[in-house]
Amino acid sequence: QVRLVESGGGLVQPGGSLRLSCAASGNIFRSNTMAWYRQTPGKERELVASMTNGGTTTYADSVKGRFTISRDNAKNTVSLQMNNLKPEDTANYYCNVWVSYYGAHFWGQGTQVTVSS
């Protein structure tokens, strides 16, 4: 059906930058929302940023002004540019797409981001 593959995680020092990318294969149709979530052990998965196919964005308060989500509708890709990273940004980051045609969310396998000196 729909498969999401993330890339770009890793280890970075506080204040550094990383860019996460996600490619969707399969038919996600035109009406969808692509997003990034993150999760740390013992905590619920939380929304980091989302972007509709029309370009409307949503950000968690904790990342506003530091993270930027973007997408390429023609290529079915979504990216997350993360600047001024903080230790509290350390988490497993998951790509997500909500496809209204299916009425379902689809998830990537996750990519680890570690912010540490």
PDB file of N, CA and C in Angstrom, residues 28 30-35 49-53 56 71 96-100 105:
ATOM      1  N   ILE A  28      -0.595   7.899  -2.428  1.00  0.00           N
ATOM      2  CA  ILE A  28      -1.076   8.687  -1.292  1.00  0.00           C
ATOM      3  C   ILE A  28      -2.085   9.744  -1.738  1.00  0.00           C
ATOM      4  N   ARG A  30      -3.955  12.943  -3.656  1.00  0.00           N
ATOM      5  CA  ARG A  30      -3.629  14.370  -3.565  1.00  0.00           C
ATOM      6  C   ARG A  30      -3.992  14.959  -2.221  1.00  0.00           C
ATOM      7  N   SER A  31      -5.005  14.397  -1.572  1.00  0.00           N
ATOM      8  CA  SER A  31      -5.465  14.949  -0.303  1.00  0.00           C
ATOM      9  C   SER A  31      -4.811  14.193   0.843  1.00  0.00           C
ATOM     10  N   ASN A  32      -3.785  14.793   1.406  1.00  0.00           N
ATOM     11  CA  ASN A  32      -3.067  14.120   2.483  1.00  0.00           C
ATOM     12  C   ASN A  32      -2.321  15.145   3.321  1.00  0.00           C
ATOM     13  N   THR A  33      -1.905  14.705   4.472  1.00  0.00           N
ATOM     14  CA  THR A  33      -1.064  15.514   5.343  1.00  0.00           C
ATOM     15  C   THR A  33       0.181  14.700   5.665  1.00  0.00           C
ATOM     16  N   MET A  34       1.344  15.304   5.474  1.00  0.00           N
ATOM     17  CA  MET A  34       2.601  14.652   5.814  1.00  0.00           C
ATOM     18  C   MET A  34       3.151  15.305   7.068  1.00  0.00           C
ATOM     19  N   ALA A  35       3.762  14.502   7.908  1.00  0.00           N
ATOM     20  CA  ALA A  35       4.151  15.022   9.212  1.00  0.00           C
ATOM     21  C   ALA A  35       5.361  14.287   9.758  1.00  0.00           C
ATOM     22  N   ALA A  49       5.826  18.450  13.557  1.00  0.00           N
ATOM     23  CA  ALA A  49       5.413  19.382  12.510  1.00  0.00           C
ATOM     24  C   ALA A  49       4.596  18.630  11.477  1.00  0.00           C
ATOM     25  N   SER A  50       3.669  19.334  10.844  1.00  0.00           N
ATOM     26  CA  SER A  50       2.878  18.726   9.781  1.00  0.00           C
ATOM     27  C   SER A  50       2.650  19.735   8.675  1.00  0.00           C
ATOM     28  N   MET A  51       2.338  19.208   7.503  1.00  0.00           N
ATOM     29  CA  MET A  51       2.084  20.076   6.358  1.00  0.00           C
ATOM     30  C   MET A  51       1.064  19.408   5.455  1.00  0.00           C
ATOM     31  N   THR A  52      -0.026  20.115   5.153  1.00  0.00           N
ATOM     32  CA  THR A  52      -1.022  19.567   4.249  1.00  0.00           C
ATOM     33  C   THR A  52      -0.529  19.673   2.810  1.00  0.00           C
ATOM     34  N   ASN A  53      -1.224  18.996   1.903  1.00  0.00           N
ATOM     35  CA  ASN A  53      -0.835  19.095   0.506  1.00  0.00           C
ATOM     36  C   ASN A  53      -1.045  20.505  -0.022  1.00  0.00           C
ATOM     37  N   THR A  56      -0.473  24.155   4.326  1.00  0.00           N
ATOM     38  CA  THR A  56      -0.720  24.614   5.699  1.00  0.00           C
ATOM     39  C   THR A  56       0.168  23.835   6.668  1.00  0.00           C
ATOM     40  N   ARG A  71       7.788  20.015   1.777  1.00  0.00           N
ATOM     41  CA  ARG A  71       7.412  18.815   1.035  1.00  0.00           C
ATOM     42  C   ARG A  71       7.444  19.076  -0.453  1.00  0.00           C
ATOM     43  N   ASN A  96       5.216  10.428   8.916  1.00  0.00           N
ATOM     44  CA  ASN A  96       3.817  10.003   8.931  1.00  0.00           C
ATOM     45  C   ASN A  96       3.076  10.643   7.760  1.00  0.00           C
ATOM     46  N   VAL A  97       2.156   9.912   7.209  1.00  0.00           N
ATOM     47  CA  VAL A  97       1.256  10.507   6.213  1.00  0.00           C
ATOM     48  C   VAL A  97      -0.178  10.071   6.523  1.00  0.00           C
ATOM     49  N   TRP A  98      -1.056  11.030   6.562  1.00  0.00           N
ATOM     50  CA  TRP A  98      -2.493  10.759   6.691  1.00  0.00           C
ATOM     51  C   TRP A  98      -3.091  10.883   5.306  1.00  0.00           C
ATOM     52  N   VAL A  99      -3.701   9.797   4.829  1.00  0.00           N
ATOM     53  CA  VAL A  99      -4.295   9.794   3.497  1.00  0.00           C
ATOM     54  C   VAL A  99      -5.804   9.738   3.672  1.00  0.00           C
ATOM     55  N   SER A 100      -6.479  10.805   3.283  1.00  0.00           N
ATOM     56  CA  SER A 100      -7.922  10.883   3.517  1.00  0.00           C
ATOM     57  C   SER A 100      -8.678   9.826   2.730  1.00  0.00           C
ATOM     58  N   HIS A 105      -3.538   6.462   8.806  1.00  0.00           N
ATOM     59  CA  HIS A 105      -2.169   6.944   8.947  1.00  0.00           C
ATOM     60  C   HIS A 105      -1.215   5.841   8.503  1.00  0.00           C
TER      61      HIS A 105
END
